[in-house]
Amino acid sequence: MSSEQILAKYLSRIAFHENTIDKLRRNMCEEELLMPELLFSQLDLTRKGYISADDLYRFTRYFTFFNSSDCTRTVTKEDCVEIIRFYDTDYSQTLYYSDFLRMVQPREYP
């Protein structure tokens, strides 16, 4: 396989997964009870002004405990670190509200 074919395959997979994630974001934002400010405050319980991997992990542990039938797999601490790393725009290893919005809102949000 040529390097061009490898890159094309890689870009195709990224596009597929990003489109899948964006569909999930759109579905989530269609929920009337979904308010990003409230969700952010539920993750930032100590009111630090940001969300850490520990905050995400704690939330997923709580959610999984009460809604285990809705989860397809257990979220690990490493998964939470990767989520933070992906959406963290200032390399602080945390998510500020603007980073959080990038994570939960569709790319083209009204």
CSV table of N, CA and C in Angstrom, one decimal:
chain,number,residue,atom,x,y,z
A,1,MET,N,0.9,-1.2,0.0
A,1,MET,CA,0.0,0.0,0.0
A,1,MET,C,0.9,1.2,0.0
A,2,SER,N,0.6,2.2,-0.8
A,2,SER,CA,1.4,3.4,-0.9
A,2,SER,C,1.1,4.4,0.2
A,3,SER,N,2.0,5.3,0.5
A,3,SER,CA,1.8,6.3,1.6
A,3,SER,C,0.5,7.1,1.3
A,4,GLU,N,0.2,7.4,0.0
A,4,GLU,CA,-1.0,8.1,-0.3
A,4,GLU,C,-2.2,7.3,0.0
A,5,GLN,N,-2.2,6.0,-0.2
A,5,GLN,CA,-3.3,5.2,0.1
A,5,GLN,C,-3.5,5.1,1.6
A,6,ILE,N,-2.4,5.0,2.3
A,6,ILE,CA,-2.5,4.9,3.8
A,6,ILE,C,-3.1,6.2,4.3
A,7,LEU,N,-2.6,7.4,3.8
A,7,LEU,CA,-3.2,8.6,4.3
A,7,LEU,C,-4.7,8.8,3.9
A,8,ALA,N,-5.0,8.4,2.7
A,8,ALA,CA,-6.4,8.4,2.3
A,8,ALA,C,-7.3,7.6,3.2
A,9,LYS,N,-6.9,6.4,3.5
A,9,LYS,CA,-7.6,5.5,4.4
A,9,LYS,C,-7.8,6.2,5.8
A,10,TYR,N,-6.7,6.7,6.3
A,10,TYR,CA,-6.7,7.4,7.6
A,10,TYR,C,-7.7,8.6,7.6
A,11,LEU,N,-7.6,9.4,6.6
A,11,LEU,CA,-8.5,10.6,6.5
A,11,LEU,C,-10.0,10.1,6.4
A,12,SER,N,-10.2,9.1,5.6
A,12,SER,CA,-11.6,8.5,5.5
A,12,SER,C,-12.1,8.1,6.9
A,13,ARG,N,-11.3,7.4,7.6
A,13,ARG,CA,-11.7,6.9,9.0
A,13,ARG,C,-12.0,8.1,9.9
A,14,ILE,N,-11.1,9.1,9.9
A,14,ILE,CA,-11.3,10.3,10.7
A,14,ILE,C,-12.7,11.0,10.3
A,15,ALA,N,-12.9,11.1,9.0
A,15,ALA,CA,-14.2,11.8,8.6
A,15,ALA,C,-15.4,10.9,9.0
A,16,PHE,N,-15.3,9.6,8.9
A,16,PHE,CA,-16.4,8.8,9.3
A,16,PHE,C,-16.7,8.9,10.8
A,17,HIS,N,-15.6,8.8,11.6
A,17,HIS,CA,-15.8,8.9,13.1
A,17,HIS,C,-16.3,10.3,13.5
A,18,GLU,N,-15.7,11.4,12.9
A,18,GLU,CA,-16.1,12.7,13.3
A,18,GLU,C,-17.6,12.9,12.9
A,19,ASN,N,-18.0,12.4,11.7
A,19,ASN,CA,-19.4,12.5,11.4
A,19,ASN,C,-20.3,11.8,12.3
A,20,THR,N,-19.9,10.6,12.7
A,20,THR,CA,-20.7,9.8,13.7
A,20,THR,C,-20.8,10.6,15.0
A,21,ILE,N,-19.7,11.1,15.5
A,21,ILE,CA,-19.7,11.9,16.7
A,21,ILE,C,-20.6,13.1,16.6
A,22,ASP,N,-20.5,13.8,15.5
A,22,ASP,CA,-21.3,15.0,15.3
A,22,ASP,C,-22.8,14.7,15.3
A,23,LYS,N,-23.2,13.5,14.7
A,23,LYS,CA,-24.6,13.1,14.8
A,23,LYS,C,-25.0,12.9,16.2
A,24,LEU,N,-24.1,12.3,17.0
A,24,LEU,CA,-24.4,12.2,18.5
A,24,LEU,C,-24.6,13.5,19.1
A,25,ARG,N,-23.7,14.5,18.8
A,25,ARG,CA,-23.8,15.8,19.3
A,25,ARG,C,-25.2,16.5,18.9
A,26,ARG,N,-25.6,16.3,17.7
A,26,ARG,CA,-26.8,16.9,17.2
A,26,ARG,C,-28.0,16.2,18.0
A,27,ASN,N,-28.0,14.9,18.1
A,27,ASN,CA,-29.1,14.3,18.9
A,27,ASN,C,-29.1,14.7,20.3
A,28,MET,N,-28.0,14.9,20.9
A,28,MET,CA,-27.9,15.3,22.3
A,28,MET,C,-28.5,16.8,22.4
A,29,CYS,N,-28.1,17.6,21.5
A,29,CYS,CA,-28.6,19.0,21.6
A,29,CYS,C,-30.1,19.2,21.2
A,30,GLU,N,-30.7,18.2,20.6
A,30,GLU,CA,-32.1,18.2,20.4
A,30,GLU,C,-32.9,18.0,21.6
A,31,GLU,N,-32.3,17.4,22.6
A,31,GLU,CA,-33.0,17.2,23.9
A,31,GLU,C,-33.3,18.5,24.6
A,32,GLU,N,-34.6,18.7,24.9
A,32,GLU,CA,-35.0,20.0,25.5
A,32,GLU,C,-34.3,20.3,26.8
A,33,LEU,N,-34.0,19.3,27.6
A,33,LEU,CA,-33.4,19.4,28.9
A,33,LEU,C,-31.9,19.7,28.9
A,34,LEU,N,-31.3,19.5,27.7
A,34,LEU,CA,-29.9,19.7,27.6
A,34,LEU,C,-29.5,21.2,27.7
A,35,MET,N,-28.8,21.5,28.7
A,35,MET,CA,-28.3,22.9,28.9
A,35,MET,C,-26.9,22.8,29.2
A,36,PRO,N,-26.0,23.2,28.2
A,36,PRO,CA,-24.6,23.1,28.4
A,36,PRO,C,-24.0,23.7,29.7
A,37,GLU,N,-24.6,24.9,30.1
A,37,GLU,CA,-24.1,25.5,31.4
A,37,GLU,C,-24.4,24.6,32.6
A,38,LEU,N,-25.5,24.0,32.6
A,38,LEU,CA,-25.9,23.1,33.7
A,38,LEU,C,-25.0,21.8,33.7
A,39,LEU,N,-24.8,21.3,32.5
A,39,LEU,CA,-23.9,20.1,32.4
A,39,LEU,C,-22.5,20.4,32.9
A,40,PHE,N,-22.0,21.5,32.4
A,40,PHE,CA,-20.7,21.9,32.9
A,40,PHE,C,-20.6,22.0,34.4
A,41,SER,N,-21.6,22.7,35.0
A,41,SER,CA,-21.6,22.8,36.4
A,41,SER,C,-21.7,21.5,37.2
A,42,GLN,N,-22.4,20.5,36.5
A,42,GLN,CA,-22.5,19.2,37.1
A,42,GLN,C,-21.2,18.4,37.1
A,43,LEU,N,-20.3,18.8,36.1
A,43,LEU,CA,-19.0,18.2,36.0
A,43,LEU,C,-18.0,18.9,36.9
A,44,ASP,N,-18.2,20.2,37.0
A,44,ASP,CA,-17.3,21.0,37.8
A,44,ASP,C,-17.9,21.3,39.2
A,45,LEU,N,-18.0,20.2,40.0
A,45,LEU,CA,-18.7,20.3,41.3
A,45,LEU,C,-18.1,21.3,42.3
A,46,THR,N,-16.8,21.4,42.2
A,46,THR,CA,-16.0,22.3,43.1
A,46,THR,C,-15.9,23.7,42.7
A,47,ARG,N,-16.5,24.0,41.5
A,47,ARG,CA,-16.5,25.4,41.0
A,47,ARG,C,-15.1,25.9,40.7
A,48,LYS,N,-14.3,25.1,40.1
A,48,LYS,CA,-12.9,25.6,39.8
A,48,LYS,C,-12.9,26.4,38.5
A,49,GLY,N,-14.0,26.2,37.7
A,49,GLY,CA,-14.0,26.9,36.4
A,49,GLY,C,-13.5,26.1,35.3
A,50,TYR,N,-13.2,24.9,35.5
A,50,TYR,CA,-12.7,23.9,34.5
A,50,TYR,C,-13.0,22.5,34.9
A,51,ILE,N,-12.9,21.6,33.9
A,51,ILE,CA,-13.2,20.2,34.2
A,51,ILE,C,-11.9,19.4,34.0
A,52,SER,N,-11.6,18.6,34.9
A,52,SER,CA,-10.4,17.7,34.8
A,52,SER,C,-10.8,16.3,34.4
A,53,ALA,N,-9.8,15.5,34.0
A,53,ALA,CA,-10.0,14.1,33.7
A,53,ALA,C,-10.7,13.4,34.9
A,54,ASP,N,-10.3,13.8,36.1
A,54,ASP,CA,-10.9,13.2,37.3
A,54,ASP,C,-12.3,13.5,37.4
A,55,ASP,N,-12.7,14.8,37.1
A,55,ASP,CA,-14.1,15.2,37.1
A,55,ASP,C,-14.9,14.3,36.1
A,56,LEU,N,-14.4,14.1,34.9
A,56,LEU,CA,-15.1,13.3,33.9
A,56,LEU,C,-15.2,11.9,34.3
A,57,TYR,N,-14.1,11.4,34.9
A,57,TYR,CA,-14.1,10.0,35.4
A,57,TYR,C,-15.1,9.8,36.5
A,58,ARG,N,-15.2,10.7,37.4
A,58,ARG,CA,-16.1,10.6,38.5
A,58,ARG,C,-17.6,10.6,38.0
A,59,PHE,N,-17.8,11.5,37.0
A,59,PHE,CA,-19.2,11.6,36.4
A,59,PHE,C,-19.5,10.3,35.7
A,60,THR,N,-18.6,9.7,35.0
A,60,THR,CA,-18.9,8.5,34.2
A,60,THR,C,-19.1,7.3,35.2
A,61,ARG,N,-18.4,7.3,36.3
A,61,ARG,CA,-18.6,6.2,37.3
A,61,ARG,C,-20.0,6.3,37.9
A,62,TYR,N,-20.4,7.5,38.2
A,62,TYR,CA,-21.7,7.8,38.8
A,62,TYR,C,-22.8,7.4,37.7
A,63,PHE,N,-22.6,7.9,36.5
A,63,PHE,CA,-23.6,7.6,35.5
A,63,PHE,C,-23.7,6.1,35.2
A,64,THR,N,-22.6,5.4,35.1
A,64,THR,CA,-22.5,4.0,34.8
A,64,THR,C,-23.2,3.2,35.9
A,65,PHE,N,-23.0,3.6,37.1
A,65,PHE,CA,-23.6,2.9,38.2
A,65,PHE,C,-25.1,3.0,38.2
A,66,PHE,N,-25.7,4.1,37.8
A,66,PHE,CA,-27.2,4.2,37.8
A,66,PHE,C,-27.8,3.9,36.4
A,67,ASN,N,-27.0,3.8,35.4
A,67,ASN,CA,-27.6,3.6,34.1
A,67,ASN,C,-26.7,2.5,33.3
A,68,SER,N,-26.4,1.5,34.0
A,68,SER,CA,-25.5,0.5,33.4
A,68,SER,C,-26.0,-0.1,32.1
A,69,SER,N,-27.4,-0.2,31.9
A,69,SER,CA,-27.9,-0.8,30.7
A,69,SER,C,-27.7,0.1,29.5
A,70,ASP,N,-27.5,1.4,29.7
A,70,ASP,CA,-27.3,2.4,28.6
A,70,ASP,C,-25.9,2.5,28.1
A,71,CYS,N,-24.9,1.9,28.8
A,71,CYS,CA,-23.5,2.1,28.5
A,71,CYS,C,-23.0,0.8,27.7
A,72,THR,N,-22.3,1.1,26.7
A,72,THR,CA,-21.8,0.0,25.9
A,72,THR,C,-20.5,-0.6,26.4
A,73,ARG,N,-19.7,0.3,27.1
A,73,ARG,CA,-18.5,-0.2,27.8
A,73,ARG,C,-18.1,0.7,28.9
A,74,THR,N,-17.3,0.3,29.8
A,74,THR,CA,-16.9,1.1,30.9
A,74,THR,C,-15.9,2.1,30.4
A,75,VAL,N,-16.1,3.4,30.8
A,75,VAL,CA,-15.1,4.4,30.5
A,75,VAL,C,-14.0,4.4,31.5
A,76,THR,N,-12.7,4.4,31.0
A,76,THR,CA,-11.6,4.3,31.9
A,76,THR,C,-11.0,5.7,32.2
A,77,LYS,N,-10.2,5.8,33.2
A,77,LYS,CA,-9.5,7.0,33.5
A,77,LYS,C,-8.7,7.5,32.3
A,78,GLU,N,-8.1,6.5,31.6
A,78,GLU,CA,-7.2,6.9,30.4
A,78,GLU,C,-8.1,7.4,29.3
A,79,ASP,N,-9.4,6.9,29.2
A,79,ASP,CA,-10.3,7.5,28.2
A,79,ASP,C,-10.6,9.0,28.5
A,80,CYS,N,-10.8,9.3,29.8
A,80,CYS,CA,-11.0,10.6,30.2
A,80,CYS,C,-9.9,11.6,30.0
A,81,VAL,N,-8.7,11.1,30.2
A,81,VAL,CA,-7.5,11.8,29.9
A,81,VAL,C,-7.4,12.1,28.4
A,82,GLU,N,-7.7,11.2,27.6
A,82,GLU,CA,-7.7,11.3,26.1
A,82,GLU,C,-8.7,12.3,25.7
A,83,ILE,N,-9.9,12.3,26.3
A,83,ILE,CA,-11.0,13.3,25.9
A,83,ILE,C,-10.5,14.7,26.3
A,84,ILE,N,-9.9,14.8,27.4
A,84,ILE,CA,-9.4,16.2,27.8
A,84,ILE,C,-8.3,16.6,26.8
A,85,ARG,N,-7.4,15.7,26.5
A,85,ARG,CA,-6.3,16.0,25.6
A,85,ARG,C,-6.8,16.4,24.3
A,86,PHE,N,-7.8,15.8,23.8
A,86,PHE,CA,-8.4,16.1,22.4
A,86,PHE,C,-9.0,17.5,22.4
A,87,TYR,N,-9.8,17.9,23.4
A,87,TYR,CA,-10.5,19.1,23.4
A,87,TYR,C,-9.9,20.3,24.1
A,88,ASP,N,-8.8,20.1,24.8
A,88,ASP,CA,-8.1,21.1,25.5
A,88,ASP,C,-7.3,22.0,24.5
A,89,THR,N,-7.8,23.3,24.4
A,89,THR,CA,-7.2,24.2,23.5
A,89,THR,C,-5.9,24.9,24.0
A,90,ASP,N,-5.8,25.0,25.3
A,90,ASP,CA,-4.6,25.7,25.8
A,90,ASP,C,-3.6,24.8,26.5
A,91,TYR,N,-3.7,23.5,26.3
A,91,TYR,CA,-2.8,22.5,26.8
A,91,TYR,C,-2.6,22.6,28.4
A,92,SER,N,-3.7,22.9,29.0
A,92,SER,CA,-3.7,23.0,30.5
A,92,SER,C,-4.1,21.6,31.1
A,93,GLN,N,-4.4,20.6,30.3
A,93,GLN,CA,-4.9,19.3,30.8
A,93,GLN,C,-6.3,19.5,31.5
A,94,THR,N,-7.0,20.5,31.1
A,94,THR,CA,-8.4,20.7,31.6
A,94,THR,C,-9.2,21.2,30.5
A,95,LEU,N,-10.5,21.2,30.7
A,95,LEU,CA,-11.5,21.8,29.8
A,95,LEU,C,-12.2,23.0,30.4
A,96,TYR,N,-12.0,24.1,29.8
A,96,TYR,CA,-12.7,25.3,30.2
A,96,TYR,C,-14.1,25.2,29.5
A,97,TYR,N,-15.0,26.1,29.8
A,97,TYR,CA,-16.3,26.1,29.2
A,97,TYR,C,-16.3,26.1,27.7
A,98,SER,N,-15.4,26.9,27.1
A,98,SER,CA,-15.4,27.0,25.6
A,98,SER,C,-14.9,25.7,25.0
A,99,ASP,N,-14.0,25.0,25.7
A,99,ASP,CA,-13.6,23.7,25.3
A,99,ASP,C,-14.7,22.7,25.4
A,100,PHE,N,-15.4,22.8,26.5
A,100,PHE,CA,-16.6,21.9,26.7
A,100,PHE,C,-17.6,22.0,25.6
A,101,LEU,N,-17.9,23.3,25.3
A,101,LEU,CA,-18.9,23.5,24.2
A,101,LEU,C,-18.4,22.9,22.9
A,102,ARG,N,-17.1,23.0,22.6
A,102,ARG,CA,-16.6,22.3,21.4
A,102,ARG,C,-16.9,20.8,21.4
A,103,MET,N,-16.8,20.2,22.6
A,103,MET,CA,-17.0,18.8,22.8
A,103,MET,C,-18.5,18.4,22.7
A,104,VAL,N,-19.4,19.2,23.2
A,104,VAL,CA,-20.8,18.8,23.2
A,104,VAL,C,-21.7,19.4,22.1
A,105,GLN,N,-21.3,20.5,21.5
A,105,GLN,CA,-22.2,21.1,20.5
A,105,GLN,C,-21.7,20.6,19.1
A,106,PRO,N,-22.7,20.5,18.2
A,106,PRO,CA,-22.4,20.1,16.8
A,106,PRO,C,-21.5,21.2,16.2
A,107,ARG,N,-20.8,20.8,15.1
A,107,ARG,CA,-19.9,21.8,14.4
A,107,ARG,C,-20.7,23.0,14.0
A,108,GLU,N,-21.9,22.8,13.5
A,108,GLU,CA,-22.7,24.0,13.0
A,108,GLU,C,-23.9,24.1,14.0
A,109,TYR,N,-23.6,24.8,15.1
A,109,TYR,CA,-24.7,25.0,16.1
A,109,TYR,C,-25.3,26.4,15.9
A,110,PRO,N,-26.7,26.4,15.9
A,110,PRO,CA,-27.4,27.7,15.6
A,110,PRO,C,-27.1,28.7,16.7
